[in-house]
Short mmCIF file of C-alpha atoms (C1' of nucleotides) in Angstrom, two decimals:
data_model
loop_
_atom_site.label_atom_id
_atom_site.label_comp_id
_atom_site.label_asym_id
_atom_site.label_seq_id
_atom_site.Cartn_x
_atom_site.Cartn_y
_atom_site.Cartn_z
CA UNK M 1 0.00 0.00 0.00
CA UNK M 2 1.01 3.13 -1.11
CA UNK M 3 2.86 5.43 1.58
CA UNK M 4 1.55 8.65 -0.04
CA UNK M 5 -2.05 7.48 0.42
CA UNK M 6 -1.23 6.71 4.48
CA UNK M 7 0.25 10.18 4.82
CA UNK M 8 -2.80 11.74 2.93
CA UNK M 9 -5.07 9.70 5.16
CA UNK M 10 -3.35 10.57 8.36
CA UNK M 11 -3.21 14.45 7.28
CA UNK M 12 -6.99 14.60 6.80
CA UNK M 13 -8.06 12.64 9.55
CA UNK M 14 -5.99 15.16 11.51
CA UNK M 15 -7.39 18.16 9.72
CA UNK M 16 -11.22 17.24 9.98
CA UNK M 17 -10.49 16.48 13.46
CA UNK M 18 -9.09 19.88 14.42
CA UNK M 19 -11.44 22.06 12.56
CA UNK M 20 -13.85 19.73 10.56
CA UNK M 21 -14.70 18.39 7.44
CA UNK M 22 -15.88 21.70 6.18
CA UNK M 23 -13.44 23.84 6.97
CA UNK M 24 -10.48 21.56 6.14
CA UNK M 25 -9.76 22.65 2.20
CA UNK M 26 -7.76 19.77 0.24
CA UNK M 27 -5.39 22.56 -0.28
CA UNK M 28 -4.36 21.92 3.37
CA UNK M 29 -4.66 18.74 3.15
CA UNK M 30 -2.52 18.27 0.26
CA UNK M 31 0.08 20.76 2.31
CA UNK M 32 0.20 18.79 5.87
CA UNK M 33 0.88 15.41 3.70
CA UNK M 34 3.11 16.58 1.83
CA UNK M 35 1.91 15.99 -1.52
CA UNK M 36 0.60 17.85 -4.07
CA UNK M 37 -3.02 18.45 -4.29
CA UNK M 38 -3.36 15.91 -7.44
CA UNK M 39 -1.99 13.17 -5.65
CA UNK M 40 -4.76 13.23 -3.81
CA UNK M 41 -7.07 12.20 -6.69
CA UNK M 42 -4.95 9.39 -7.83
CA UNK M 43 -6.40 7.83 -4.72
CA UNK M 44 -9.77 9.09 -3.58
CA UNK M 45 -12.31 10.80 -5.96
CA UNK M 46 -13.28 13.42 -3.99
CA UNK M 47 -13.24 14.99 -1.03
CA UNK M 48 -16.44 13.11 0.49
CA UNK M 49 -14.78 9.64 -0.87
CA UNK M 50 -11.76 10.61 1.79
CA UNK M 51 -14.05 11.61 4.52
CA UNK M 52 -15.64 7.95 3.50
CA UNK M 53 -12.59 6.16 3.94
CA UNK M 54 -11.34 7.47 7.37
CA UNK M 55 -15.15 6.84 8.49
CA UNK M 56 -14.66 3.51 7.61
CA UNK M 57 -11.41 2.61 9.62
CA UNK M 58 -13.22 4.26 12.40
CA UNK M 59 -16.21 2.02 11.94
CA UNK M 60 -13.03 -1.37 11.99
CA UNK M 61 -11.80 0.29 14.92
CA UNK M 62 -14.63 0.86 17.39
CA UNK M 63 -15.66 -2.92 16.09
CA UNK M 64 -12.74 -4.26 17.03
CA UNK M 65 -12.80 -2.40 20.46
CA UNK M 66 -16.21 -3.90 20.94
CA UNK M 67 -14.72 -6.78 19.82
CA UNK M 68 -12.08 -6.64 22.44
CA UNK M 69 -14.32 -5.79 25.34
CA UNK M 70 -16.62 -9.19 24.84
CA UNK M 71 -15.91 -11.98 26.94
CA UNK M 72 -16.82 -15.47 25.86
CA UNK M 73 -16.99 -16.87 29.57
CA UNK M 74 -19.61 -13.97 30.60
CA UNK M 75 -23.20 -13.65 29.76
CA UNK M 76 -24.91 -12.05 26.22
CA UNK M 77 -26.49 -9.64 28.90
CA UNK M 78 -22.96 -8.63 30.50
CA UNK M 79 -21.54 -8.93 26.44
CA UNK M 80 -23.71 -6.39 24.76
CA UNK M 81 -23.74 -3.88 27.61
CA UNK M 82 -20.07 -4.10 27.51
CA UNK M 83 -19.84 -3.75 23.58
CA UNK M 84 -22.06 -0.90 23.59
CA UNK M 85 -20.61 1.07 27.04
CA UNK M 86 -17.37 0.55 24.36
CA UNK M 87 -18.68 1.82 21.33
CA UNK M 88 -20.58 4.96 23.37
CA UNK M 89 -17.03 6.12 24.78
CA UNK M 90 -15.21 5.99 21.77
CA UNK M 91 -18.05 8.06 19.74
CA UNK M 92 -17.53 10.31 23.38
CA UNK M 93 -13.61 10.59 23.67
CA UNK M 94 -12.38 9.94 19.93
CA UNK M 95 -11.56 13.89 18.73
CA UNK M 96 -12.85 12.91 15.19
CA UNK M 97 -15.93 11.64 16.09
CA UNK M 98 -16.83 14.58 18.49
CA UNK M 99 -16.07 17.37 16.14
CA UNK M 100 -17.66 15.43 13.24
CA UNK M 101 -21.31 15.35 15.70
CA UNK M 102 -20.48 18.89 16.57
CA UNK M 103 -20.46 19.77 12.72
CA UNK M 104 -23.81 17.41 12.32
CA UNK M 105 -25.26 19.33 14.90
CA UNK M 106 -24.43 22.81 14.36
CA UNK M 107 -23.80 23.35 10.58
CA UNK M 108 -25.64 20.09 9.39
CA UNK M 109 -23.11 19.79 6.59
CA UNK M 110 -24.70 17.17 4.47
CA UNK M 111 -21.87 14.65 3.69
CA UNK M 112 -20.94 14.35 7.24
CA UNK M 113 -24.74 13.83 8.31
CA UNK M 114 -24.76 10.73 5.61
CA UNK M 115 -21.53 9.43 6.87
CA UNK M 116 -22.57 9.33 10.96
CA UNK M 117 -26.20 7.99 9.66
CA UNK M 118 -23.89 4.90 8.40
CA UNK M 119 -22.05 4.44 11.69
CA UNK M 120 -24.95 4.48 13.62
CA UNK M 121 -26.34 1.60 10.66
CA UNK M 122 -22.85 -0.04 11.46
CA UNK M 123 -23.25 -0.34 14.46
CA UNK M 124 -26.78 -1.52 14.65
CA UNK M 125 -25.72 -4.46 12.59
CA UNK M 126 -23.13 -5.10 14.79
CA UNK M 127 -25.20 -5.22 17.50
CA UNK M 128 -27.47 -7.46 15.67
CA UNK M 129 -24.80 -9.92 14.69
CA UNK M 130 -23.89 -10.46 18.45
CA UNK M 131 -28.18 -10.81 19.19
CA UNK M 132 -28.22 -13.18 16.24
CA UNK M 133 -25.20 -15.25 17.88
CA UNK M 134 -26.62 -15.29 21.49
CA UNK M 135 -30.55 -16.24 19.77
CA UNK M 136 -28.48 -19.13 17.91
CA UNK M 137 -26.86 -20.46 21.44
CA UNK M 138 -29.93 -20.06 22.97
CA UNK M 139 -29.05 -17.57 25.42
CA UNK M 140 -32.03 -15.20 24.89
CA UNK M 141 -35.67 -15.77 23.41
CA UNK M 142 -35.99 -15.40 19.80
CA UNK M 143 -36.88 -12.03 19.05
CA UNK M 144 -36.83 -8.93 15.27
CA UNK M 145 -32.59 -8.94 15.94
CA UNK M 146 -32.98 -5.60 14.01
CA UNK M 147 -35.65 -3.89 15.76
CA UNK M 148 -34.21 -5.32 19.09
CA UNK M 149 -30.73 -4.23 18.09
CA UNK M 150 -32.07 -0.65 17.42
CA UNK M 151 -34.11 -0.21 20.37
CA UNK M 152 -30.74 -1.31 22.59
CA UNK M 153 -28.77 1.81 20.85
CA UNK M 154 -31.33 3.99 20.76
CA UNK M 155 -31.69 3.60 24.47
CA UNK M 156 -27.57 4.13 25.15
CA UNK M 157 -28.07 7.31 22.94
CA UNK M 158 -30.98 8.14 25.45
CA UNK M 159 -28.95 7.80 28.44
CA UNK M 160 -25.31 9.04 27.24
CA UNK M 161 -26.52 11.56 24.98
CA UNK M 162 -29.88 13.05 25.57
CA UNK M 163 -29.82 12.59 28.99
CA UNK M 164 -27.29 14.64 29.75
CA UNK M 165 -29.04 17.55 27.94
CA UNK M 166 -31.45 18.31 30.66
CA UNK M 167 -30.12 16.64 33.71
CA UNK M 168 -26.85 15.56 35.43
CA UNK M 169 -24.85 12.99 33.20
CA UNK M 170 -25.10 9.37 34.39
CA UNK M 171 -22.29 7.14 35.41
CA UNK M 172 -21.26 4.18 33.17
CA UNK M 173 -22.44 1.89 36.57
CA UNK M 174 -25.83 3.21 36.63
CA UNK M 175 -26.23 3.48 32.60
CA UNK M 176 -25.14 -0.42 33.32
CA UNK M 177 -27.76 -0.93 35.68
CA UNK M 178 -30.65 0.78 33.44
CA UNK M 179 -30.12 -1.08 30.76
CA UNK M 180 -30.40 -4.34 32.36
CA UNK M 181 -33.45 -3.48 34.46
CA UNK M 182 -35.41 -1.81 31.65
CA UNK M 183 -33.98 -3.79 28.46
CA UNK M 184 -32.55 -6.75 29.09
CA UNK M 185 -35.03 -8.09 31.54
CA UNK M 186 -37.54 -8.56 28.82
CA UNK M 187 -35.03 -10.33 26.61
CA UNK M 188 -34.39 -13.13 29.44
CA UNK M 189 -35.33 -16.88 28.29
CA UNK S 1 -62.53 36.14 28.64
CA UNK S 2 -62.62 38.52 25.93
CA UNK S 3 -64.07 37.83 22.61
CA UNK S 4 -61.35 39.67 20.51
CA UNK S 5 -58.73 37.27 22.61
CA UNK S 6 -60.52 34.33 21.65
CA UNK S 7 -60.35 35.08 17.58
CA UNK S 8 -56.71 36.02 17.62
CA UNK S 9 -55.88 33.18 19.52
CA UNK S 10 -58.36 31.18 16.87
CA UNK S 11 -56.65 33.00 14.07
CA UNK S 12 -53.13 32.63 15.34
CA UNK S 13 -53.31 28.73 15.56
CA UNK S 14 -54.78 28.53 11.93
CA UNK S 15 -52.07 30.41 10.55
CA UNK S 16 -49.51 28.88 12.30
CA UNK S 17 -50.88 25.51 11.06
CA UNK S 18 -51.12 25.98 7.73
CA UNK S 19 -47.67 28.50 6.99
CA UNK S 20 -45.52 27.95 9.72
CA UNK S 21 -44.53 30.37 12.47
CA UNK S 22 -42.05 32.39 11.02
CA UNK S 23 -43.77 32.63 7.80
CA UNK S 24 -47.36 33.72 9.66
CA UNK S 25 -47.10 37.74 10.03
CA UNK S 26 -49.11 39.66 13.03
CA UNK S 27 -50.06 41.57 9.83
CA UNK S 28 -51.89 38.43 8.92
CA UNK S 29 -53.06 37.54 12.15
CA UNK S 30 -54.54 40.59 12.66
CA UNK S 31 -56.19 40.10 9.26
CA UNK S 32 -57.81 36.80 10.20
CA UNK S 33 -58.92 37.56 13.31
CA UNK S 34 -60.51 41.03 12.21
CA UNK S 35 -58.95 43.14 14.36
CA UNK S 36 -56.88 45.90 14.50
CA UNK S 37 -52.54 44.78 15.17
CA UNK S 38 -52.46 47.08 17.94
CA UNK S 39 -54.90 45.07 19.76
CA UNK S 40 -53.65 42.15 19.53
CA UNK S 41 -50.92 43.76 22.00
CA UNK S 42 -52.81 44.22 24.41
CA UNK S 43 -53.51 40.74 25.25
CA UNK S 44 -50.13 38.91 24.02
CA UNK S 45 -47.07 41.21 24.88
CA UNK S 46 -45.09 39.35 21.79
CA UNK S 47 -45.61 36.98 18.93
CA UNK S 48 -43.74 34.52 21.05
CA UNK S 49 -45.70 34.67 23.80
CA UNK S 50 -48.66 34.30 21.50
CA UNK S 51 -47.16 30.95 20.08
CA UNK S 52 -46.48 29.76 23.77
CA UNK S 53 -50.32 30.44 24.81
CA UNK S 54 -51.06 28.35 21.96
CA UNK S 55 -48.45 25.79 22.60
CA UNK S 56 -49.89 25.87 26.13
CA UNK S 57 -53.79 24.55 25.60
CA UNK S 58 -52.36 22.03 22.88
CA UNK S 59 -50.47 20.75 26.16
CA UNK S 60 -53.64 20.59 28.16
CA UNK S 61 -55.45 18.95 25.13
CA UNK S 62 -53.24 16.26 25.06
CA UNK S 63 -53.44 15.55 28.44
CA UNK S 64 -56.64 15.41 28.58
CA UNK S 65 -56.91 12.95 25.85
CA UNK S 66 -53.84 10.91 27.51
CA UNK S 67 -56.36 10.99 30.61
CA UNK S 68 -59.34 9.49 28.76
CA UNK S 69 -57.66 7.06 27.53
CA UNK S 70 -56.86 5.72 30.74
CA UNK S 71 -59.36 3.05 32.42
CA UNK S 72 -58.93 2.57 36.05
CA UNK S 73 -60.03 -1.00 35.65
CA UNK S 74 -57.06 -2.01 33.63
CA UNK S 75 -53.30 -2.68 35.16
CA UNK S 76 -50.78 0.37 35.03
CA UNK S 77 -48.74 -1.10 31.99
CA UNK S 78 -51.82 -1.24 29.69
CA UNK S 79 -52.45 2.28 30.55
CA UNK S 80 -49.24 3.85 30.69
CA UNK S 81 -49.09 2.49 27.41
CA UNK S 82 -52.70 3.60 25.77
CA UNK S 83 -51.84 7.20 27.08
CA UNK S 84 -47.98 7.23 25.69
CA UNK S 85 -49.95 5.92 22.48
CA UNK S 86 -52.61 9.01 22.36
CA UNK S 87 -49.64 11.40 23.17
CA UNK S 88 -47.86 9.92 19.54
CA UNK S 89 -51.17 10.19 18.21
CA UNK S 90 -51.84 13.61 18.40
CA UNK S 91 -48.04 14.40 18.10
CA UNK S 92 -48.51 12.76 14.39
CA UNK S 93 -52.09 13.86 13.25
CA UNK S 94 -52.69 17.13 15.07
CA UNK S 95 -51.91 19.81 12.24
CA UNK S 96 -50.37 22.30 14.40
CA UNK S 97 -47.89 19.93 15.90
CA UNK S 98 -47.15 18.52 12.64
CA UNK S 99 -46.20 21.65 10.85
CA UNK S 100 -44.15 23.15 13.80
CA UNK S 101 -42.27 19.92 14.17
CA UNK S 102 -41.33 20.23 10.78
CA UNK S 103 -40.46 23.68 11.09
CA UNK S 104 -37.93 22.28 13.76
CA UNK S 105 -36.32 20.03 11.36
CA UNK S 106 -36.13 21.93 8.16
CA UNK S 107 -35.18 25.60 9.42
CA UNK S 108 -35.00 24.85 13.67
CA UNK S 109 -36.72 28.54 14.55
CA UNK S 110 -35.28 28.82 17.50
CA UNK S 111 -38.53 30.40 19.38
CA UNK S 112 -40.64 26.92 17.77
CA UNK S 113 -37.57 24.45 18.82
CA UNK S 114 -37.77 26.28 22.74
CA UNK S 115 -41.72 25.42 22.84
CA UNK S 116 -41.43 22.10 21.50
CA UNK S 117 -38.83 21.00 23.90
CA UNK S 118 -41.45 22.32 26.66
CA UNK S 119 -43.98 19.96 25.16
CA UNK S 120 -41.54 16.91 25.33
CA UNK S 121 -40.74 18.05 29.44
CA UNK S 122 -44.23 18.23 29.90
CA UNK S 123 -44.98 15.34 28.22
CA UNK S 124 -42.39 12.90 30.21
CA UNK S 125 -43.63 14.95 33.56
CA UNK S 126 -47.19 13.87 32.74
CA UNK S 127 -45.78 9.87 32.58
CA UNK S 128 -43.87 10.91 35.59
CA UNK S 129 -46.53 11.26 37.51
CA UNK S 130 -48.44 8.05 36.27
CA UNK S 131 -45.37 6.33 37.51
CA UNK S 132 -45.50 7.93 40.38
CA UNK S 133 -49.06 6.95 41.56
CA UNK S 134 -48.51 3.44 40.48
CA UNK S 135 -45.34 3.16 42.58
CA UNK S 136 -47.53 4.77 45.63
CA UNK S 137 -50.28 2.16 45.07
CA UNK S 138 -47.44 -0.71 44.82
CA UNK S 139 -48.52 -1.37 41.31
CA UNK S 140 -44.88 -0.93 40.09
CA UNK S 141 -41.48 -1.51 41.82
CA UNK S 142 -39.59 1.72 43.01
CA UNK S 143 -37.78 3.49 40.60
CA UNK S 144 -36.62 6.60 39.46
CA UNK S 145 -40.01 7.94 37.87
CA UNK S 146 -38.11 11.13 36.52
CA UNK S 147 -35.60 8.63 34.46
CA UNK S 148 -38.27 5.63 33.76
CA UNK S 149 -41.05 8.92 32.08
CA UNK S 150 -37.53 9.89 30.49
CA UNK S 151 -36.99 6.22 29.23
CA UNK S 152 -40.26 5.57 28.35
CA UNK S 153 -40.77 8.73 26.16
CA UNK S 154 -37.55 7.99 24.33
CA UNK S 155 -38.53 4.78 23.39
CA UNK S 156 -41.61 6.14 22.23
CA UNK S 157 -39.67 8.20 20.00
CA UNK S 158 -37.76 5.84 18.47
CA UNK S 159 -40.63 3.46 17.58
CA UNK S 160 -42.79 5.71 16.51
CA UNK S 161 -40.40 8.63 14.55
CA UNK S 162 -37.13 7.50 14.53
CA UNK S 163 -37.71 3.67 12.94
CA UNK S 164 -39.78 4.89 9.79
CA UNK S 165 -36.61 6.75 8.95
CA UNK S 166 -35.37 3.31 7.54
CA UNK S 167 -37.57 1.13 7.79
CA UNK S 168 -41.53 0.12 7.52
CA UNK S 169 -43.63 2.06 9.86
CA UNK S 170 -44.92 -0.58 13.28
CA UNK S 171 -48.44 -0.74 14.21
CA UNK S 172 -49.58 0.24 17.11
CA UNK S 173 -50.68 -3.14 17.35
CA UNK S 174 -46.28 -3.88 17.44
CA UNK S 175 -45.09 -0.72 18.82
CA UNK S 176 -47.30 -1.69 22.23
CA UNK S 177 -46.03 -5.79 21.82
CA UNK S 178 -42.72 -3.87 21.76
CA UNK S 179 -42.91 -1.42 24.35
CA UNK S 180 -44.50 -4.22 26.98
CA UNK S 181 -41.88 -7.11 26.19
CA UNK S 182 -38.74 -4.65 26.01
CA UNK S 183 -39.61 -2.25 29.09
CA UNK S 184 -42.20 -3.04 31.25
CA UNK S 185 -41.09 -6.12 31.86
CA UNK S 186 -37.98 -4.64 33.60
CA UNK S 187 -40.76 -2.50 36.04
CA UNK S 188 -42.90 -5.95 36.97
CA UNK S 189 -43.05 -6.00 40.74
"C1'" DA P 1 5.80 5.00 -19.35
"C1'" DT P 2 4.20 6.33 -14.95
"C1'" DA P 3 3.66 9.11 -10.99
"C1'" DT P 4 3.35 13.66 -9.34
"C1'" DT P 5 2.36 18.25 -9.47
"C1'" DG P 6 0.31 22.99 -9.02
"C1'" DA P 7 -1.69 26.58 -12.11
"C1'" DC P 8 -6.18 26.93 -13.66
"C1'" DC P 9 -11.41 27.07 -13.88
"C1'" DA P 10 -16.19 26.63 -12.81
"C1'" DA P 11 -18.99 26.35 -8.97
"C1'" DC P 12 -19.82 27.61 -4.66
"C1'" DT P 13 -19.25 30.74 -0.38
"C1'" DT P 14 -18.88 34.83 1.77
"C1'" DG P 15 -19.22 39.74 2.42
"C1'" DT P 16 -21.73 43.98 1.29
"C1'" DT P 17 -25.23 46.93 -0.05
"C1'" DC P 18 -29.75 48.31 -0.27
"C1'" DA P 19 -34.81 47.74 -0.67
"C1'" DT P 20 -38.44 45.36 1.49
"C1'" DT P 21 -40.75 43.36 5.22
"C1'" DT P 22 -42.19 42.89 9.84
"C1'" DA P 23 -42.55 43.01 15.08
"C1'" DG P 24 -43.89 46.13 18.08
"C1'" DT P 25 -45.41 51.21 19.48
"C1'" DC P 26 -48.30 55.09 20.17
"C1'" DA P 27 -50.90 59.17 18.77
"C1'" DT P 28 -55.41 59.35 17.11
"C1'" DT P 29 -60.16 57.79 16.65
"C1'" DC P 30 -64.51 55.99 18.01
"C1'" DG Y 1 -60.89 53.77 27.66
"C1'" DA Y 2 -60.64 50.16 24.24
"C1'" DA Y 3 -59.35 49.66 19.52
"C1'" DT Y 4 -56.82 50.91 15.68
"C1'" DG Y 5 -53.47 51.30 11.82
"C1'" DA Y 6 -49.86 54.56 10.30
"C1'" DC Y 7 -45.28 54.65 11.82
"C1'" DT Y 8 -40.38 53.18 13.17
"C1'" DA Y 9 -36.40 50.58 14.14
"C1'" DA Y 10 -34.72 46.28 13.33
"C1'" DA Y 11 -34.52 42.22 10.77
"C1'" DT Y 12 -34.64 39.93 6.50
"C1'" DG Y 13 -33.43 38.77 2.06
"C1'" DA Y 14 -32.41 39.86 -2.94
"C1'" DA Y 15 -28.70 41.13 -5.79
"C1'" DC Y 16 -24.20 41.58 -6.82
"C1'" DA Y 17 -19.10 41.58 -6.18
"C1'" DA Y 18 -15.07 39.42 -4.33
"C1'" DG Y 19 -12.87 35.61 -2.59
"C1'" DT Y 20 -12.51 30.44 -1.89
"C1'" DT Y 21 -12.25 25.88 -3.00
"C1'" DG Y 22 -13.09 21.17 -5.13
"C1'" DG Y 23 -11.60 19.03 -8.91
"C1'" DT Y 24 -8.98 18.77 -13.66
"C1'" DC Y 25 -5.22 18.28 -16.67
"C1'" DA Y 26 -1.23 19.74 -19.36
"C1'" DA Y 27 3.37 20.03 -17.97
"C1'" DT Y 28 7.09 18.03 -15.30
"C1'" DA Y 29 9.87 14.76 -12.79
"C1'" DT Y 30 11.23 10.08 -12.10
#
DNA sequence: ATATTGACCAACTTGTTCATTTAGTCATTC
DNA sequence: GAATGACTAAATGAACAAGTTGGTCAATAT
C-alpha cells in the first residue's frame, strides 16, 4: 500500500479532526501530507470519498474495540452492555468523532450527516450480529434482531446523549444498571 | 374572557398551522382575526408569547386525551401504554404539531424548537406522575419515575419517529407488543 | 511510461449593499 | 378607555461583487 495514500489519510483525519470536514480545504490537506493536491485524486475521488474512507477505519476500529471488550466466559447480557458502554465512549472521547457530531449538529453539513447515519447503521448491525449469535446459542428468546438491536442503541443514545441535555450525566455503573433493568429483563429466556 | 382574545388566539393557531410560524405575520393575524394589530398587543405582549399560549392549551389537550384514555379498571402497563400511544397520536395527526415539528427540522426557529422541547418536558412529567401513583399504590417496583417517564418517552420516539426513517412504519398493534416485552417487563413488581 | 504536481477554472461561499418586510409602538379615533 | 393602523427601528433577504475551493489536466519529474 502506497505510503503517499497513508500520509494523505493521516493528514486529513488530523485536519477534519481539528477544525472539521468543512473547513479543512484539500489545499491543506494536500500541504500537511506533503503531496501535491493531485496526488490526492490518484487515490480518492473526492473529497467526500476521503471523509468515507477514514469513516470507515473508524467504523473497523470501534468494532474491534467492541470486539475486544466481549468476553466469551460472561453472559450475552454482560456482552452487549459491555460492547455498547465501548462503542458509546469511543463516539464520546475519539476527537474525530466529536467534532464530526459537533459539525452534524451545528452546521448540518450534508456529507458528514450521511456518513454518521452509516455508523450508527454499522453499528446496529453489529449489535445485531452479536443478538443473532446469542438467539443461535440459545441464550435469549428469539426475538426482530434488528428492531431489538435498534431499540438497545437507541436507548444508550438516550442515556449518554440526551440525557445529559437536561439533567446531570449518568455514570457508566448506573447506565449499566438501566439497561439491564429496563432492556434486558424482557429479553431473558 | 374577551371575545377579541378568543379570535386572535383562533386565528393565530390557523395560521400557524397551515404557513408555519415564522412565515405567519401579526399583519396576517390581525387580518384573520378582524382586528386591528395594535390590539392584539394588548392581550399577548409578543408573537412569542402568542405561540407559547397556543403551545400551552395544545399541552392541556393532550393531556386530557392521555387521561381518557386511561381506564382505572385495567393494570398500570396497559395504561401507561394507551396514554404514551394518544400522546404519539396527536403528536402525528394534530396539524399544528405537525407543521411546527417540521419547522424544527427543516429551518430549527429557535422560538418553535424552545416550545417544542417544553412539550416533550411536559410530556415525560405527565408519565412521571403516572409512575409515580402506580409506585404509591405498589402497582410498580420503586424506581426513578423522573428517568423511567424519560426512558419511556424515548422509546416512544424511536418506535414511533425514529424507525420509519429506515424502515416500515410498526403498528400500534407492534409498537405496544414492543414497548411491553422490552420495558415493562424490567418494572414488573 | 508512470507518478506527481500545481496553475487553472467553474462552482460555490462569503461579504456587502440596499430595498423590502415585519414586530412592536403610540398618537389618534370611536 | 378600548381599539386601531400609520409609523419606526430592526430584521430579513435579494442582488451583486469578491474571494474560496473542489476538482482537472497539461506540464514536469522520475
Amino acid at each position: 500500500m502506497s505510503e503517499k495514500r497513508k500520509q494523505i489519510i493521516e493528514a486529513a483525519a488530523k485536519s477534519f479532526s481539528l477544525f472539521g470536514y468543512k473547513a479543512t480545504t484539500m489545499d491543506q490537506v494536500a500541504k500537511m501530507a506533503n503531496v501535491g493536491k493531485g496526488t490526492i485524486y490518484t487515490f480518492f475521488k473526492s473529497k467526500e470519498e476521503l471523509l468515507e474512507e477514514i469513516v470507515s477505519s473508524i467504523i473497523s476500529e470501534i468494532k474491534c474495540e467492541a470486539d475486544a471488550a466481549i468476553d466469551q466466559s460472561l453472559s450475552f447480557n454482560e456482552n452487549v452492555q459491555r460492547a455498547l458502554q465501548r462503542i458509546f465512549t469511543f463516539r464520546k472521547e475519539h476527537e474525530l468523532t466529536i467534532k464530526l457530531l459537533q459539525e452534524v449538529r451545528d452546521i448540518g453539513t450534508p456529507a458528514v450527516r450521511d456518513v454518521m447515519k452509516r455508523l450508527d447503521r454499522e453499528m446496529i448491525a453489529y449489535v445485531r450480529g452479536k443478538i443473532e449469535e446469542a438467539m443461535a446459542k440459545g441464550e435469549i428468546r428469539s426475538c426482530d434482531s434488528e428492531l431489538t438491536a435498534f431499540l438497545m442503541f437507541k436507548m444508550y443514545i438516550a442515556l449518554n446523549v440526551e440525557w445529559e441535555k437536561e439533567h446531570e450525566p449518568l455514570s457508566q455503573q448506573k447506565i449499566a444498571e438501566l439497561f439491564h433493568l429496563y432492556l434486558l429483563k424482557g429479553l431473558s429466556p
